[in-house]
CSV table of C-alpha atoms in Angstrom, one decimal:
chain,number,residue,atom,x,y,z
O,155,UNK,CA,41.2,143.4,133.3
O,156,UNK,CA,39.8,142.0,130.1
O,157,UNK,CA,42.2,143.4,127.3
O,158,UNK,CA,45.3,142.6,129.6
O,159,UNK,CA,44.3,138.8,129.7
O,160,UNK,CA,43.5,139.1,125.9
O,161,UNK,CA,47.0,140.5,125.5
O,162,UNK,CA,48.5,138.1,128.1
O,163,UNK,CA,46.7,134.8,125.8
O,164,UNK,CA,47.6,136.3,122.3
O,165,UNK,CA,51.0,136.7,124.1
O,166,UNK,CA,51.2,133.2,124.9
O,167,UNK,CA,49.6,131.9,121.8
O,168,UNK,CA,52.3,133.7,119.5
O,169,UNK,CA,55.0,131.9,121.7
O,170,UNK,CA,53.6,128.4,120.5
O,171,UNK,CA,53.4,129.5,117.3
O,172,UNK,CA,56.9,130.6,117.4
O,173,UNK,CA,58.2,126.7,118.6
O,174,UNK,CA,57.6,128.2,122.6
O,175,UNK,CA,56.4,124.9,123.9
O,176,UNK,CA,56.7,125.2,127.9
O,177,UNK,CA,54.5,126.7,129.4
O,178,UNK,CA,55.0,127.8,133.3
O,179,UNK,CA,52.1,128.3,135.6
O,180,UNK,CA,51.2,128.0,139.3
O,181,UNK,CA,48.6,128.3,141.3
O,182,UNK,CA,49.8,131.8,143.4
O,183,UNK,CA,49.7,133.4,140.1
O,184,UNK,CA,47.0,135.9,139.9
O,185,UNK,CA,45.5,133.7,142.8
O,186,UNK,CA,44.6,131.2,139.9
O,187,UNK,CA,43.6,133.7,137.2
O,188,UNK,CA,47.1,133.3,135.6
O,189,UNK,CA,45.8,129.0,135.1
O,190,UNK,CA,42.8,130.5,133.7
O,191,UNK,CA,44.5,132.4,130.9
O,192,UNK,CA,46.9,129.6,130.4
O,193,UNK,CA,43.5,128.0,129.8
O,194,UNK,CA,42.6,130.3,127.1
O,195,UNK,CA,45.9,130.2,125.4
O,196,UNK,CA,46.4,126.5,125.0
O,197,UNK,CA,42.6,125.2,124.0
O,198,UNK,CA,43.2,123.2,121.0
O,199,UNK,CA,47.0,123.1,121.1
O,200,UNK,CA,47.4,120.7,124.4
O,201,UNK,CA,49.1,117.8,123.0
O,202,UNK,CA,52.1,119.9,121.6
O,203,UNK,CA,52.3,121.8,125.1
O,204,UNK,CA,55.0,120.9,128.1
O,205,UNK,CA,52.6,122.5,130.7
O,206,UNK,CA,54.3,123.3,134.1
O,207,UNK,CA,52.4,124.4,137.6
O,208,UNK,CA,53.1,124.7,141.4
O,209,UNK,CA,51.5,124.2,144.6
O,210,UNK,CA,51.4,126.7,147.5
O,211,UNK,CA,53.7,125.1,150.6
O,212,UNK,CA,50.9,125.7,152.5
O,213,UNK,CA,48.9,123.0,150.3
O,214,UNK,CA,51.4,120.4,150.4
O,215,UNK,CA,50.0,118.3,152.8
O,216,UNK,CA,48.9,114.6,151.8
O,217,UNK,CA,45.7,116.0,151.6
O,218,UNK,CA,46.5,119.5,150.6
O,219,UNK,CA,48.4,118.3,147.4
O,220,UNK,CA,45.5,116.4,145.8
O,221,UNK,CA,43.1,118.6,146.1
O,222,UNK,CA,44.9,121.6,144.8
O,223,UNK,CA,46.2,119.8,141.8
O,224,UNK,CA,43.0,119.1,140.9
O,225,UNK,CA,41.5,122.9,141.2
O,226,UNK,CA,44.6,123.5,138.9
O,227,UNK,CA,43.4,121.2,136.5
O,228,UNK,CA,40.0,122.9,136.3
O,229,UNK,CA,41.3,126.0,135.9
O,230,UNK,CA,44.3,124.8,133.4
O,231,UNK,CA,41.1,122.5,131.5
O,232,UNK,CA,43.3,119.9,131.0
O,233,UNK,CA,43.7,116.1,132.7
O,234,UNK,CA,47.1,115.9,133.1
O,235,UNK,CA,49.8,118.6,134.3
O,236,UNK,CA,53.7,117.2,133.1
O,237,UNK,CA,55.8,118.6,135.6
O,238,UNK,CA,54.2,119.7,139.2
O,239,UNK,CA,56.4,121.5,141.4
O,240,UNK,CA,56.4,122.1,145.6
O,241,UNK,CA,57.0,126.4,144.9
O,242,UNK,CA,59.0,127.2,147.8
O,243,UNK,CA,60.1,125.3,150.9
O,244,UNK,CA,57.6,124.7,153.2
O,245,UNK,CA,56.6,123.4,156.9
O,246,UNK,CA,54.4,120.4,155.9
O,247,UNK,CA,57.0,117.4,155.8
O,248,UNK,CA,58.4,116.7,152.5
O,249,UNK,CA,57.5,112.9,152.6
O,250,UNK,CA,54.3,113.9,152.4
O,251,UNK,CA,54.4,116.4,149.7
O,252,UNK,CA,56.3,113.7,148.0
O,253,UNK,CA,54.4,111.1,148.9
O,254,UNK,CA,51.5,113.0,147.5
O,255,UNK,CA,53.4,113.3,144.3
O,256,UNK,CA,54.2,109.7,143.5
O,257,UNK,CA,50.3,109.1,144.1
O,258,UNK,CA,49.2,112.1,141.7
O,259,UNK,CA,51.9,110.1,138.8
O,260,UNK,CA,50.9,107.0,139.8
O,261,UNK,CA,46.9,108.4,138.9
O,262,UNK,CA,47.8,110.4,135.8
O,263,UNK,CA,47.2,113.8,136.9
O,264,UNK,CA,51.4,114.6,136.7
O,265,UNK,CA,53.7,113.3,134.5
O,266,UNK,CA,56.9,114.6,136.6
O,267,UNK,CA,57.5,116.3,139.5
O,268,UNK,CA,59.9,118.7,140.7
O,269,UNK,CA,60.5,121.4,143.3
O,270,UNK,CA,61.2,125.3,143.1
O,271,UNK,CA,63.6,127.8,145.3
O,272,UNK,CA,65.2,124.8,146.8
O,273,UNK,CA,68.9,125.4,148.6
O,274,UNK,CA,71.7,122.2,148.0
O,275,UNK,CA,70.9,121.6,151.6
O,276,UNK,CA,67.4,121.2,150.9
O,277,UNK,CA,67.8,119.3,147.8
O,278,UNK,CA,70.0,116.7,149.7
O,279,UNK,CA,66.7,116.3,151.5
O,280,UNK,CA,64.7,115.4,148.7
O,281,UNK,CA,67.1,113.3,147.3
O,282,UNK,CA,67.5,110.6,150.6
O,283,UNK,CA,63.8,110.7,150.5
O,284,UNK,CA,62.8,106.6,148.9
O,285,UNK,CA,60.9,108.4,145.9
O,286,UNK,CA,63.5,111.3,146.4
O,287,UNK,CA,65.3,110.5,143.3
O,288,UNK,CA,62.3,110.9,141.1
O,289,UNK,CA,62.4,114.6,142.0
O,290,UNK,CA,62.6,115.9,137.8
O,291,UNK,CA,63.8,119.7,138.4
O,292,UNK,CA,64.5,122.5,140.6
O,293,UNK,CA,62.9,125.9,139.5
O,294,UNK,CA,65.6,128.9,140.6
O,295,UNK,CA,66.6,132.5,140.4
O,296,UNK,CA,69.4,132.2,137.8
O,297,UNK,CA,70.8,135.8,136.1
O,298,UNK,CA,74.1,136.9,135.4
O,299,UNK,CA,73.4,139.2,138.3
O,300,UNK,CA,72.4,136.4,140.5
O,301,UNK,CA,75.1,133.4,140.0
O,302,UNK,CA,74.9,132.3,143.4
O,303,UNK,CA,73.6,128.9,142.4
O,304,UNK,CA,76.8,128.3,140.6
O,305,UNK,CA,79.0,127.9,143.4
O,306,UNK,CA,77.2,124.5,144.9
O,307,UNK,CA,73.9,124.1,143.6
O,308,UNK,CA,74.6,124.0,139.9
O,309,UNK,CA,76.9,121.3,140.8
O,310,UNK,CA,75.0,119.1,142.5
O,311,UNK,CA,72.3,118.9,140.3
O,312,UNK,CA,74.3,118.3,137.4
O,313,UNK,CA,76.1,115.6,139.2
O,314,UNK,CA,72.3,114.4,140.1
O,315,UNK,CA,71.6,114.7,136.0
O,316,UNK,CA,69.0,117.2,137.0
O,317,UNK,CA,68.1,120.0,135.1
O,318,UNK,CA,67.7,123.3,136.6
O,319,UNK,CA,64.8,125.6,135.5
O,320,UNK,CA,66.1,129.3,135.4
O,321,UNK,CA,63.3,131.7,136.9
O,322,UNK,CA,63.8,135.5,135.7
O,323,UNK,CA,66.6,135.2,133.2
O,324,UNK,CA,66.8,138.6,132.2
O,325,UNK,CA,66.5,139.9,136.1
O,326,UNK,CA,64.3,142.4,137.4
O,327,UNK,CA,63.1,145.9,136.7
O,328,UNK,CA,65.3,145.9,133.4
O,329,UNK,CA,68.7,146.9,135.6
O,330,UNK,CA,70.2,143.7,134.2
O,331,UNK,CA,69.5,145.1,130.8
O,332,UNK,CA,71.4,148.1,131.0
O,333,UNK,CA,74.5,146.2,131.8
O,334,UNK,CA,77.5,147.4,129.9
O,335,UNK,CA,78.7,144.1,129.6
O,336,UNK,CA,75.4,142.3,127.8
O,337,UNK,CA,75.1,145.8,125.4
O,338,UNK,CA,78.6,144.9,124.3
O,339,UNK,CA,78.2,141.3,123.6
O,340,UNK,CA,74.6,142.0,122.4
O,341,UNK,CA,76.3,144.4,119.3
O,342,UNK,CA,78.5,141.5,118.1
O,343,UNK,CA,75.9,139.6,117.6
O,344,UNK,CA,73.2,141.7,116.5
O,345,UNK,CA,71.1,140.8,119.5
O,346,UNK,CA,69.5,142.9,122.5
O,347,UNK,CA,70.8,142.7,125.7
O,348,UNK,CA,67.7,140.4,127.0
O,349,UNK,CA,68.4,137.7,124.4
O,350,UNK,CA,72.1,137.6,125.3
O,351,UNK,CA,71.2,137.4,129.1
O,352,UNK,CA,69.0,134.4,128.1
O,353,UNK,CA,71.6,132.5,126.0
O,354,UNK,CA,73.8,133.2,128.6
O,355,UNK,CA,72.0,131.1,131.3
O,356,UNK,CA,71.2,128.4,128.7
O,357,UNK,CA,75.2,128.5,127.5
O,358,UNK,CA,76.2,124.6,129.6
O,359,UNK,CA,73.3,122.5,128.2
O,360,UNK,CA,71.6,121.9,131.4
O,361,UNK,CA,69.6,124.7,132.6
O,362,UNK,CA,66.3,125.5,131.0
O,363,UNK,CA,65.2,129.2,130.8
O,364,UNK,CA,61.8,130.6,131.2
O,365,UNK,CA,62.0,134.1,130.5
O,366,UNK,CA,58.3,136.0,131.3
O,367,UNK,CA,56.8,138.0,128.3
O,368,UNK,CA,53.5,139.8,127.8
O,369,UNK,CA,54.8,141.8,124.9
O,370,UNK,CA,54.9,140.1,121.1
O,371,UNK,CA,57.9,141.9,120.3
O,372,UNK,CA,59.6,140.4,123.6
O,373,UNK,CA,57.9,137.1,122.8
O,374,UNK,CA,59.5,136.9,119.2
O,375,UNK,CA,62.7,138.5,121.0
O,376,UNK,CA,62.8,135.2,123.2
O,377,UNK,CA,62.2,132.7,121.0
O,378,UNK,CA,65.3,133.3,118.8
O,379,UNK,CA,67.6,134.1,122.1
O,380,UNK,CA,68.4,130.1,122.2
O,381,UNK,CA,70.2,130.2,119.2
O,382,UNK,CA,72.5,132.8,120.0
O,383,UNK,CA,76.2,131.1,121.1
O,384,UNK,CA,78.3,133.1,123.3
O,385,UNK,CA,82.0,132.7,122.6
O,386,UNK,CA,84.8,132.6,125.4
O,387,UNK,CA,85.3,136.2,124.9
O,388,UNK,CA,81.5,137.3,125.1
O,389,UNK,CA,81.6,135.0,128.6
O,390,UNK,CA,84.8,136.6,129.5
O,391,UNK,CA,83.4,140.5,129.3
O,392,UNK,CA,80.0,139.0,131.4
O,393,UNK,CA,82.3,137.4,133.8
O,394,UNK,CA,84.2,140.6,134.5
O,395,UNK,CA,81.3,142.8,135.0
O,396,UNK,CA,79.2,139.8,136.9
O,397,UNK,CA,81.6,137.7,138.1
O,398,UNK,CA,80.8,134.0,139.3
O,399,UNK,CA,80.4,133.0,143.3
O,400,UNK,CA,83.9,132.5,145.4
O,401,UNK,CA,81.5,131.4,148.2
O,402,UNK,CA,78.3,129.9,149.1
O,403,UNK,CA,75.6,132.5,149.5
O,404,UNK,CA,72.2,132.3,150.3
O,405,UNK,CA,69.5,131.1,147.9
O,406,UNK,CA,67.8,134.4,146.4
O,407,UNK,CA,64.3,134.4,145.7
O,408,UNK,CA,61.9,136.1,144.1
């Protein structure tokens, strides 16, 4: 409705304002609508903005990519999109979705581009692709309740000097946020539980974090959580209440 996209774009708006400059999109959002308020949010500001969006799998064909990065730059308003990510593993080949990618760069609609909810496995396969190593991110479910990642993923990409983009960093459904653990550490540094859970998943440098807010107290919340460092003791409590992987799991998704 009208006054939740006003909120959503005054939302958005106060995040820029606040030194916020990525901004994470995609085309499944609100079957575009989410690019449309993006849109709203960002007229006038573009050329501070680090503007992020995805294609369906279904649409990442050598065809299917073109085309839907350009509805997403009608709806977004702008020319260029800097990073352009594949949202989930899909069953069009990834040469193609790649190749489709290099082409976009090569024409100046993307800057970068990157995938989303890809396993190590997976990654491996972007990787021996011949444009494979241009791949700029993977976009993952990363919370101290989901550390999965950590046991081989994590790895790889760092050894890759890839950056990891963490999806949902203060979980789901506000469970996460009740954790004993982040309410201690949270008290010793004068912080709420959310804003501990987000330094914790930027805490080794190489993961970026891109917690969701619609509230402008949750907005200014986030945008002083990445100054926040955790010491060995605050990791130690988080580790014993959400302890790390001892094995591979399955990628989790959201």
């Amino acid at each position: 409705n009208a006054g939740r996209a006003s909120q959503e774009v005054a939302a958005l708006q106060l995040g820029i304002e606040l030194g916020m400059t990525l901004i994470d999109t995609a085309e499944m959002y609100g079957n575009g609508g989410a690019e449309q308020i993006v849109a709203r949010a960002i007229a006038g500001k573009r050329g501070r903005l680090f503007l992020v969006s995805k294609v369906y799998p279904h649409n990442a064909s050598r065809s299917g990519v073109p085309a839907a990065c350009e509805r997403s730059l009608r709806r977004l308003q702008v020319d260029c999109i800097d990073l352009y990510l594949l949202h989930w593993p899909g069953n069009h080949p990834l040469s193609e979705t790649v190749d489709a990618f290099e082409s976009l760069k090569a024409a100046g609609k993307i800057r970068y581009w990157g995938m989303s909810n890809f396993d190590t496995g997976e990654m491996g396969g972007v990787w021996q692709l011949p444009a494979g190593k241009a791949c700029a991110t993977n976009q993952v479910l990363y919370h101290p309740d989901s550390r999965g990642i950590e046991f081989d993923l994590l790895p790889w990409c760092a050894a890759h000097n890839m950056p990891i983009m963490a999806y949902s960093p203060v979980g789901q459904g506000g469970r996460l946020l009740r954790s004993k653990a982040l309410k201690a550490v949270a008290e010793r540094h004068g912080a709420t539980p959310a804003q501990i859970a987000i330094a914790w998943s930027l805490r080794s440098g190489t993961v970026i974090s891109i917690p969701k807010a619609t509230d402008p107290a949750h907005v200014r919340e986030n945008a002083v959580a990445g100054k926040i460092t955790l010491t060995d003791a605050d990791l130690a409590e988080i580790d014993a209440t959400h302890p790390p992987p001892r094995k591979k799991q399955g990628l989790e998704i959201l």
